[in-house]
Coordinates of C-alpha atoms and ligand atoms in Angstrom, one line a residue:
X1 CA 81.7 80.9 80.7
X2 CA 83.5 83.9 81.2
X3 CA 86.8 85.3 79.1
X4 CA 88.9 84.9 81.7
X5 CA 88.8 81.6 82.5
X6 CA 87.0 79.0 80.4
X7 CA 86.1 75.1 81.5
X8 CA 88.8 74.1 79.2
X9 CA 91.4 76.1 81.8
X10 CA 90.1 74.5 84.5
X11 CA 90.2 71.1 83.0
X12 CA 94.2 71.8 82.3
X13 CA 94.8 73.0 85.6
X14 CA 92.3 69.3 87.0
X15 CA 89.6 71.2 88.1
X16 CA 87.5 70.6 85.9
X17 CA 85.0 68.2 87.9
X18 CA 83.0 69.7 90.9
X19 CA 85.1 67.5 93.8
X20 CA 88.6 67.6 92.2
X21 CA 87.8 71.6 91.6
X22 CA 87.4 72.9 95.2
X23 CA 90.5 75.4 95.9
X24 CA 91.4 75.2 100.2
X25 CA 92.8 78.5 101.0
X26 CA 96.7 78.0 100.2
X27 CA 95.9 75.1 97.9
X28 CA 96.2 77.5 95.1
X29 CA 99.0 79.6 96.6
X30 CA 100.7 78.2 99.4
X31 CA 102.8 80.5 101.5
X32 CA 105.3 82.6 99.3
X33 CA 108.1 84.0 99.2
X34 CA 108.0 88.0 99.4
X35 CA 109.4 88.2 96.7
X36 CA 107.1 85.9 94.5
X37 CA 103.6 87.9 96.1
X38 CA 101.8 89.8 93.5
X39 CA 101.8 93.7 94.3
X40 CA 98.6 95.6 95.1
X41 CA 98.1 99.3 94.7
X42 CA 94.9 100.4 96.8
X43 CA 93.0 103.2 95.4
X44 CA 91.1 105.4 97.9
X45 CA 92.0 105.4 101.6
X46 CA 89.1 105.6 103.2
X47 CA 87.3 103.2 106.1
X48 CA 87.7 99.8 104.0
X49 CA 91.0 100.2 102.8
X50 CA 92.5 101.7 105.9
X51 CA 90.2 99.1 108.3
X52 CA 90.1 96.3 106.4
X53 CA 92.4 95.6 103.2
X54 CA 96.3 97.6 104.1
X55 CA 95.9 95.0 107.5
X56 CA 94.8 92.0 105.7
X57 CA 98.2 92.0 103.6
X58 CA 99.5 90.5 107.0
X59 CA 97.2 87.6 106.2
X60 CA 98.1 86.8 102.7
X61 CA 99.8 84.5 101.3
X62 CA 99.8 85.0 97.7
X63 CA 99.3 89.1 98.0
X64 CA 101.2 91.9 99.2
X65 CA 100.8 96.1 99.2
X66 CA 103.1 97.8 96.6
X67 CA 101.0 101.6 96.1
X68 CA 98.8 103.9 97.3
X69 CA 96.9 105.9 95.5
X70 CA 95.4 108.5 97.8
X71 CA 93.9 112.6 97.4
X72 CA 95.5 113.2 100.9
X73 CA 99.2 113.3 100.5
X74 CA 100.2 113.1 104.1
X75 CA 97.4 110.5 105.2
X76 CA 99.4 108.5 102.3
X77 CA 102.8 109.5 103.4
X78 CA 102.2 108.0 106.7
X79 CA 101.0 105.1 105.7
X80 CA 103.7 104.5 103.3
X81 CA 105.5 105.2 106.1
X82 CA 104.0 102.6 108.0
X83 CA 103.9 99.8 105.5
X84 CA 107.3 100.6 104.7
X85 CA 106.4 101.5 100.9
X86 CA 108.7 104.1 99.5
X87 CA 107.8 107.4 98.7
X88 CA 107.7 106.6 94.7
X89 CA 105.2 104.2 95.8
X90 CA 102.3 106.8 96.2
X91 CA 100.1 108.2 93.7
X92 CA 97.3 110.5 93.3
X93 CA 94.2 111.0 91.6
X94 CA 96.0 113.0 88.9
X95 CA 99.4 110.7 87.7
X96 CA 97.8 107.9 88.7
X97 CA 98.1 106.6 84.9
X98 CA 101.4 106.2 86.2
X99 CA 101.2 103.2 87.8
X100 CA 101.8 102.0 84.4
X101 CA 105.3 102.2 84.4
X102 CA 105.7 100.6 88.1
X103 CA 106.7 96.9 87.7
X104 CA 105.4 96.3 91.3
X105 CA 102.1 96.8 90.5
X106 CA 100.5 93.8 89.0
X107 CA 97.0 94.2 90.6
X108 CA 94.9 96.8 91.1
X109 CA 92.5 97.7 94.2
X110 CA 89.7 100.0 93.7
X111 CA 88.3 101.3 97.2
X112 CA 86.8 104.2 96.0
X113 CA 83.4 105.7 96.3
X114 CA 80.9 103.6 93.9
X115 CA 80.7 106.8 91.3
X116 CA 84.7 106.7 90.6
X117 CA 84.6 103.0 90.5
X118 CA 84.4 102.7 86.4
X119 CA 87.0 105.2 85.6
X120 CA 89.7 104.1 88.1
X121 CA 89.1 100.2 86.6
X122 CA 89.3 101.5 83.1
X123 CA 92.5 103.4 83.8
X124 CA 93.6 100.5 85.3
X125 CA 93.3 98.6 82.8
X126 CA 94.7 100.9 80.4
X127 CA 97.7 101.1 82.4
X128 CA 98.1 96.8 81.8
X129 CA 97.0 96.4 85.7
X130 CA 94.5 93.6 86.7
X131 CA 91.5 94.9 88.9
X132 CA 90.1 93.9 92.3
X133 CA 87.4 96.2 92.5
X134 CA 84.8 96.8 95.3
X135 CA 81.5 96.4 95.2
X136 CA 78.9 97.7 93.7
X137 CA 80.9 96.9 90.5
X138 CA 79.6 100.7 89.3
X139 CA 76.7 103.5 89.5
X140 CA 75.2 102.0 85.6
X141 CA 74.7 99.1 83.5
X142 CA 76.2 100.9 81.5
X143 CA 79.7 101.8 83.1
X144 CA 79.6 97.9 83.9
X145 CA 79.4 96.8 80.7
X146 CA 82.5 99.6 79.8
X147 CA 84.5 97.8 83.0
X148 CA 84.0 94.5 81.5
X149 CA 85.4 95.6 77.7
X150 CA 87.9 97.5 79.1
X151 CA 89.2 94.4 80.9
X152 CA 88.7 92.3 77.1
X153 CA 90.7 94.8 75.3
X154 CA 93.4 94.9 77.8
X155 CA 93.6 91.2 78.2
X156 CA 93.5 91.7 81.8
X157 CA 91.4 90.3 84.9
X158 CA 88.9 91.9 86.4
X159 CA 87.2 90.6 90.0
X160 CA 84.6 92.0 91.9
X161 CA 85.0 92.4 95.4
X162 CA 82.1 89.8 96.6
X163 CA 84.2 88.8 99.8
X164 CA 81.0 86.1 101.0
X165 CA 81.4 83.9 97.9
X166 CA 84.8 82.9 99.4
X167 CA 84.1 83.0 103.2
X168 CA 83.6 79.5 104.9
X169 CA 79.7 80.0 106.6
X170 CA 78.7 81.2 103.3
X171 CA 80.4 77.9 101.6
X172 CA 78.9 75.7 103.8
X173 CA 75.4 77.0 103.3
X174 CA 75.9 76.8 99.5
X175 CA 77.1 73.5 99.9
X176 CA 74.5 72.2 102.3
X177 CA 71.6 73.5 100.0
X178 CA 73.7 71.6 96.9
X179 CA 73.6 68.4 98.7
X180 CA 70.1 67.9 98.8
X181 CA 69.8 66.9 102.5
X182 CA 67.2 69.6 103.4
X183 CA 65.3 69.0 100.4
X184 CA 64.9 71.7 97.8
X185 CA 65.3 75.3 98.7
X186 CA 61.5 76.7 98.7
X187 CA 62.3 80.6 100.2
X188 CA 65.3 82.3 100.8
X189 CA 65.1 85.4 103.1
X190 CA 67.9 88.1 103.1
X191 CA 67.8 91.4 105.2
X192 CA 70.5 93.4 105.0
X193 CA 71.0 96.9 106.3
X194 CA 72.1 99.7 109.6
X195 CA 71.1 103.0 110.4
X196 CA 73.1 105.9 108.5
X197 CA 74.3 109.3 109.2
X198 CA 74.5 112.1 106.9
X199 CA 77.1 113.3 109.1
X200 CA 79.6 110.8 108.4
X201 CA 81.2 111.7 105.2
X202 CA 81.2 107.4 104.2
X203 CA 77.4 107.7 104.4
X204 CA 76.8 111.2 102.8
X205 CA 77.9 110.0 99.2
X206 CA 76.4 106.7 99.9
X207 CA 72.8 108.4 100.6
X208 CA 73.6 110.5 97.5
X209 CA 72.1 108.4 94.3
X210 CA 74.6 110.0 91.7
X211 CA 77.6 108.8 94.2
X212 CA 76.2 105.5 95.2
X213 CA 73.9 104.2 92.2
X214 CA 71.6 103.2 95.3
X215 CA 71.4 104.4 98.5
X216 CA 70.8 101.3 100.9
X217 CA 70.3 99.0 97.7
X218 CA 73.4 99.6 96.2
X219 CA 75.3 99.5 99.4
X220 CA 73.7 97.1 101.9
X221 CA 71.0 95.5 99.6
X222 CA 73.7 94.4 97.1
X223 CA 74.9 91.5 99.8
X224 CA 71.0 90.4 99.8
X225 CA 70.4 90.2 95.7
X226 CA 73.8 88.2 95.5
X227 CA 73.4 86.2 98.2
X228 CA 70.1 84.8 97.3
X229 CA 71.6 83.9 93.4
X230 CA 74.5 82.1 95.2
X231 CA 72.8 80.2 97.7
X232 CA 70.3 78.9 95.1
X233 CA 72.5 78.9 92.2
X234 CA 70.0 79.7 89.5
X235 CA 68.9 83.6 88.0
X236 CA 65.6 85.4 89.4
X237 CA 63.3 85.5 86.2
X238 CA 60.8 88.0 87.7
X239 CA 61.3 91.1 90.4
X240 CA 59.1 93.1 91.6
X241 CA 59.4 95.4 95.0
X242 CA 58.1 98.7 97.2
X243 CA 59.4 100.9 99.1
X244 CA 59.0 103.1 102.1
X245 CA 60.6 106.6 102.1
X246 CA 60.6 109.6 104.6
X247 CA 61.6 112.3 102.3
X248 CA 61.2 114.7 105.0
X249 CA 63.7 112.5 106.5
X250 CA 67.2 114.6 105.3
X251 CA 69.2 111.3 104.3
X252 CA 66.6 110.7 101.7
X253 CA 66.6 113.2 99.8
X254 CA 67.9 111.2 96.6
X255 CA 67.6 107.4 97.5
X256 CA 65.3 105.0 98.8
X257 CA 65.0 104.2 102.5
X258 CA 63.6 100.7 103.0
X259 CA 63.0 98.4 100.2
X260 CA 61.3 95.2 100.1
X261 CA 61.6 92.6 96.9
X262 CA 60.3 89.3 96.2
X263 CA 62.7 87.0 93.1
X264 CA 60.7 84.6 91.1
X265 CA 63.5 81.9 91.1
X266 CA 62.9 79.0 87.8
X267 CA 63.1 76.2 90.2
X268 CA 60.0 77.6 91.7
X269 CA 62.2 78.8 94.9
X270 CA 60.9 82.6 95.9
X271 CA 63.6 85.0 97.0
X272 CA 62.6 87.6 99.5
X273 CA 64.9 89.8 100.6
X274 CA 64.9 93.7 102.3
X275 CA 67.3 96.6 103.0
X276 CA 67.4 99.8 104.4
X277 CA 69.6 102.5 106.0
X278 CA 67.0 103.5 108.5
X279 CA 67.0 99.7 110.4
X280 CA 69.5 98.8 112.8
X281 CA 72.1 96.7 111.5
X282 CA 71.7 93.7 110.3
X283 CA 73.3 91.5 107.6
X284 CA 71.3 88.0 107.8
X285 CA 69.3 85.2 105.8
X286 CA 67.4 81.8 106.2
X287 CA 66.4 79.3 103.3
X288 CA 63.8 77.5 104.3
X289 CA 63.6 73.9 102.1
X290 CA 61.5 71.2 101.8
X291 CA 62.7 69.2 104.8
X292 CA 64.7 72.1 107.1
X293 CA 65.8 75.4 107.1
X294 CA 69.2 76.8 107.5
X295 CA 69.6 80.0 109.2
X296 CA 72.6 82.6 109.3
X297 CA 72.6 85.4 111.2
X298 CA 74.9 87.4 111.4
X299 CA 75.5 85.9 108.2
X300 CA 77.9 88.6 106.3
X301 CA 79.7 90.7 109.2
X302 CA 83.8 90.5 108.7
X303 CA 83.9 87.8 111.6
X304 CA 81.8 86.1 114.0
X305 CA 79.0 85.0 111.2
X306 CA 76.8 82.2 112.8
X307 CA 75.2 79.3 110.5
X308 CA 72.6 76.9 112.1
X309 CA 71.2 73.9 110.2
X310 CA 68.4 72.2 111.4
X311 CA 66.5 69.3 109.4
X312 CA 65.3 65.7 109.8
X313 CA 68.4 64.8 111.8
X314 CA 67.7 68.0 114.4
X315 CA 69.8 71.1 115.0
X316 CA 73.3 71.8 114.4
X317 CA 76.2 75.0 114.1
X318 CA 78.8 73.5 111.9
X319 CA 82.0 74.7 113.3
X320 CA 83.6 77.0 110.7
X321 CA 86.4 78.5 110.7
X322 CA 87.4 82.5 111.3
X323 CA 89.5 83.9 108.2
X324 CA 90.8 87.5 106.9
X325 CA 87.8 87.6 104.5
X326 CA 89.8 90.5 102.6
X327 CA 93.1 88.9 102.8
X328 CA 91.0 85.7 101.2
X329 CA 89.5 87.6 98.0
X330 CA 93.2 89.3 97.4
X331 CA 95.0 86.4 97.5
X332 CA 92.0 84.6 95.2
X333 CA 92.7 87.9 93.0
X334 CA 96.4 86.7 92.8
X335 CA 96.0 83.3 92.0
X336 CA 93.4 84.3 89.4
X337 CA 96.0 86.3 87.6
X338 CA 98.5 83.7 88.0
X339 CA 96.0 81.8 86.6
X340 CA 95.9 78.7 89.3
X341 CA 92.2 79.6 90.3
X342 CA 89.1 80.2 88.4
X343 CA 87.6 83.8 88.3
X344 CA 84.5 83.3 90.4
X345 CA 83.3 86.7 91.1
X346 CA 84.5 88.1 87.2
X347 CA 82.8 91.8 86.2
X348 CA 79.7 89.8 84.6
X349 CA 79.0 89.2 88.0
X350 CA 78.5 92.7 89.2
X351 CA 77.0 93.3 86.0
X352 CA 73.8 91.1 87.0
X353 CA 73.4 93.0 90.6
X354 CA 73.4 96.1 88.8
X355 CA 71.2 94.9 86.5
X356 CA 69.0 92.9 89.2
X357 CA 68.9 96.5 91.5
X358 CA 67.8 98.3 88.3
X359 CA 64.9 96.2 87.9
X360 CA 64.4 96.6 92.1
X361 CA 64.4 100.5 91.7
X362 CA 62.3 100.4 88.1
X363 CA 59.8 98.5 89.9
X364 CA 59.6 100.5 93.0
X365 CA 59.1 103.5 90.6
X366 CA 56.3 101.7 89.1
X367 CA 54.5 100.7 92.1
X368 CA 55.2 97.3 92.7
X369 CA 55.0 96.0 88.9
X370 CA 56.7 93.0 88.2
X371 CA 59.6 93.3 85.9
X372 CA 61.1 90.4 84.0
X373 CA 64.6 90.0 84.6
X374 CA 65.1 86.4 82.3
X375 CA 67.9 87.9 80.1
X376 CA 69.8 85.2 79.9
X377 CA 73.0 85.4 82.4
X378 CA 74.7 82.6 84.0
X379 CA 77.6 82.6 86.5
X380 CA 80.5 80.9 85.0
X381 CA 81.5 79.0 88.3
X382 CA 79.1 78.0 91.2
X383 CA 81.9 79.0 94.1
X384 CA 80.6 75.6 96.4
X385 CA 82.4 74.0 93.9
X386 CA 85.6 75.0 93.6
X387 CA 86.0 77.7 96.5
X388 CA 87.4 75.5 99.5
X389 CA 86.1 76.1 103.2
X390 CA 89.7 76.0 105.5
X391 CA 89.2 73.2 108.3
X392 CA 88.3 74.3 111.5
X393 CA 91.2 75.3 114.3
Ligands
NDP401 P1 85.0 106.0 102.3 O1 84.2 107.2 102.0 O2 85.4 105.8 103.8 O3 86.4 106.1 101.5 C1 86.5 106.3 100.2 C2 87.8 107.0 99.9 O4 87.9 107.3 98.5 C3 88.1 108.3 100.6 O5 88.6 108.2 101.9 C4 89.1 109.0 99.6 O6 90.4 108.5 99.9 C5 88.7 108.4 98.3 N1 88.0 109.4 97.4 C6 88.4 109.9 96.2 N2 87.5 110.8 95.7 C7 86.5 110.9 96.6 C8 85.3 111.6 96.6 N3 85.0 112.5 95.6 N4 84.5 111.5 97.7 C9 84.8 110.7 98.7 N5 85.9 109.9 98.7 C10 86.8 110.0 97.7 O7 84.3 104.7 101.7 P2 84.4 103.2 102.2 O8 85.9 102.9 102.4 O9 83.5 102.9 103.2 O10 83.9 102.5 100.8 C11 84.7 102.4 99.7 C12 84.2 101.3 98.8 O11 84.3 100.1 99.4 C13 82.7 101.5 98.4 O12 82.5 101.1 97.0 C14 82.0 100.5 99.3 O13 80.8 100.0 98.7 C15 83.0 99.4 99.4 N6 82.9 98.7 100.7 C16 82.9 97.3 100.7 C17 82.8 96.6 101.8 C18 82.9 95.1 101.8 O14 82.6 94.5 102.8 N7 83.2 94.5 100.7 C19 82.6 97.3 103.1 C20 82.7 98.7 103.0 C21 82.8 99.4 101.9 P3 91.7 109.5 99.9 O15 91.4 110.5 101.0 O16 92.8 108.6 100.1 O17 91.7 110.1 98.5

């Protein structure tokens, strides 16, 4: 059990058992006001924040944008403009500390390149804000761990950015698998990675292992290694992996290219899973079980994810419903600091990837041997049961 929110809270709040626990969208935080959303600063605005999280404000219900934070003065000055956010509403790198001493700020979001992810959280933090930050939680174990006291000292939240632990396909595969009606989970597959481009200044720092922590691992991988904890909600005792590099290939000069890892898994369940940034694109997994398999692919794209279930009773694609994955995990953010939701994805979360990719790369470096990875963790909330899935329009 995490700081943040302990069983007890949950309990107090009558969550406390698995069906009376599960949180529909808007159950937490129905439609507000304006004036009672919590306000988000986003730091960094580069593809995500300017693709995905400044437009999924128009989705939330519980969230809205209060700051930028931003190197580029006039890339922030129009979109200030745009969002209709005053001028005193944009930072930069350098007085961003000051966010301390803006009242509109409660929460906030770190969209920055994976090396700059620890010391934007910890000044944060410092400043009395609560943290959304993006995944991977950090470049180290070690700048995790500092995150996650950071956040004790300050008495504040901090949530990693794992969008698929509150998106309704992966829901509905976690809950499937819990029910038991396949049987139990034997293999769980995950391959996720794309092609990258050394042009593209996104991918250059991401195929740069002091800026990513990872290459493909840390960026595309990442989805894989959570994915396959979540869907079989248990800890990988043993890892062991290989890799295939071209280091005459210029994007890897510093990083792996493809990696391939098998879990151990306590129940007996393997994981396998695969990433690379030389393959074309692909985010997908299938859990094969002791009676049927379950299959999604694409299974952690923004939109148009496909689940298909097939066991003893035959085939099916459980109609899901489409959401504003980011507008989802900001407004869980908000009711997390309001503290009318549990913190599912908490920093001790991205803690274990890091940890879990550590033992990936250590292994790969040591030819394939198999590294034990039983130290212990467990997640303080399984998210099938008390993340809601929104009923299908
Ligand atoms: P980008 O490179 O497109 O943007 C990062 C932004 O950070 C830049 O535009 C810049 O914004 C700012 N920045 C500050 N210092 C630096 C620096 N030294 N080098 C480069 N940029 C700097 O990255 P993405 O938006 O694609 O990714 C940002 C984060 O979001 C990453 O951690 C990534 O893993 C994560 N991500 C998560 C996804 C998800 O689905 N959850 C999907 C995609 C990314 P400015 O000019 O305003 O200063």
């Amino acid at each position: 059990m995490t700081d943040s929110f302990s069983r007890r809270g949950l309990i107090q709040l009558g969550l406390g058992g698995a069906a009376a626990g599960v949180l529909a969208p808007g159950q937490a935080g129905a439609q507000r006001p304006d004036s009672e959303k919590l306000g988000f600063a986003v730091v960094g605005l580069g593809k995500l924040a300017l693709g995905q999280i400044v437009p999924g404000f128009l989705n939330c219900s519980s969230a809205k944008l209060a700051a930028l934070v931003s190197g580029h003065p006039d890339k922030a000055r129009a979109l200030a403009a745009a969002q209709g956010l005053p001028v005193d509403a944009i930072y930069d790198y350098g007085n961003f500390d000051r966010i301390a001493h803006n009242p509109r700020i409660q929460i906030v979001y770190i969209a920055l390149p994976n090396f700059l992810h620890a010391e934007y959280t910890i000044r944060a933090l410092k400043a009395g804000k609560h943290v959304l930050c993006e995944k991977p939680m950090a470049t180290s174990i070690a700048d995790c761990e500092a995150m996650i006291a950071a956040a004790k000292a300050a008495d504040r939240r901090l949530m990693i950015a794992y969008r698929c632990q509150y998106e309704p396909l992966n829901l509905e595969a976690m809950r499937r698998l819990r029910s038991g009606a396949l049987g139990r989970p034997r293999l769980v597959v995950t391959d996720m990675g794309r092609q990258s481009d050394l042009a593209e200044p996104s991918d250059a720092w991401r195929l740069d292992m002091a800026k990513s922590g990872g290459g493909a691992l840390a960026d595309m991988g990442i989805y894989g290694v959570n994915a396959s904890r979540y869907l079989l909600n248990e800890e990988p005792v043993e890892v062991r992996a290989w890799a295939q590099t071209n280091r005459s290939d210029p994007r890897f000069r510093t990083t792996e290219d493809l990696i391939s890892w098998q879990f151990r898994f306590p129940s007996g369940a393997i994981g396998e899973g695969s990433t690379s940034f030389s393959y074309a694109g692909t985010m997908a997994y299938r859990v094969l079980c002791e009676h049927g398999r379950l299959v999604a692919d694409p299974g952690a794209f923004y939109g148009g994810n496909r689940l298909t279930v097939e066991g003893t009773a035959g085939e099916r694609q459980p109609k899901l419903p489409e959401i504003d994955q980011f507008a989802r995990e900001m407004d869980w953010m908000a009711d997390v600091v309001r503290g009318k939701a549990p913190l599912v994805s908490p920093g001790e979360e991205g803690l274990q990837d890091m940890r879990l990719m550590r033992a990936i790369l250590d292994s790969v470096a040591r030819g394939g041997a198999t590294i034990r990875t039983d130290w212990g963790y467990r997640r303080a909330f399984d998210p099938a049961a008390v993340v809601g899935v929104p009923a299908p329009a």
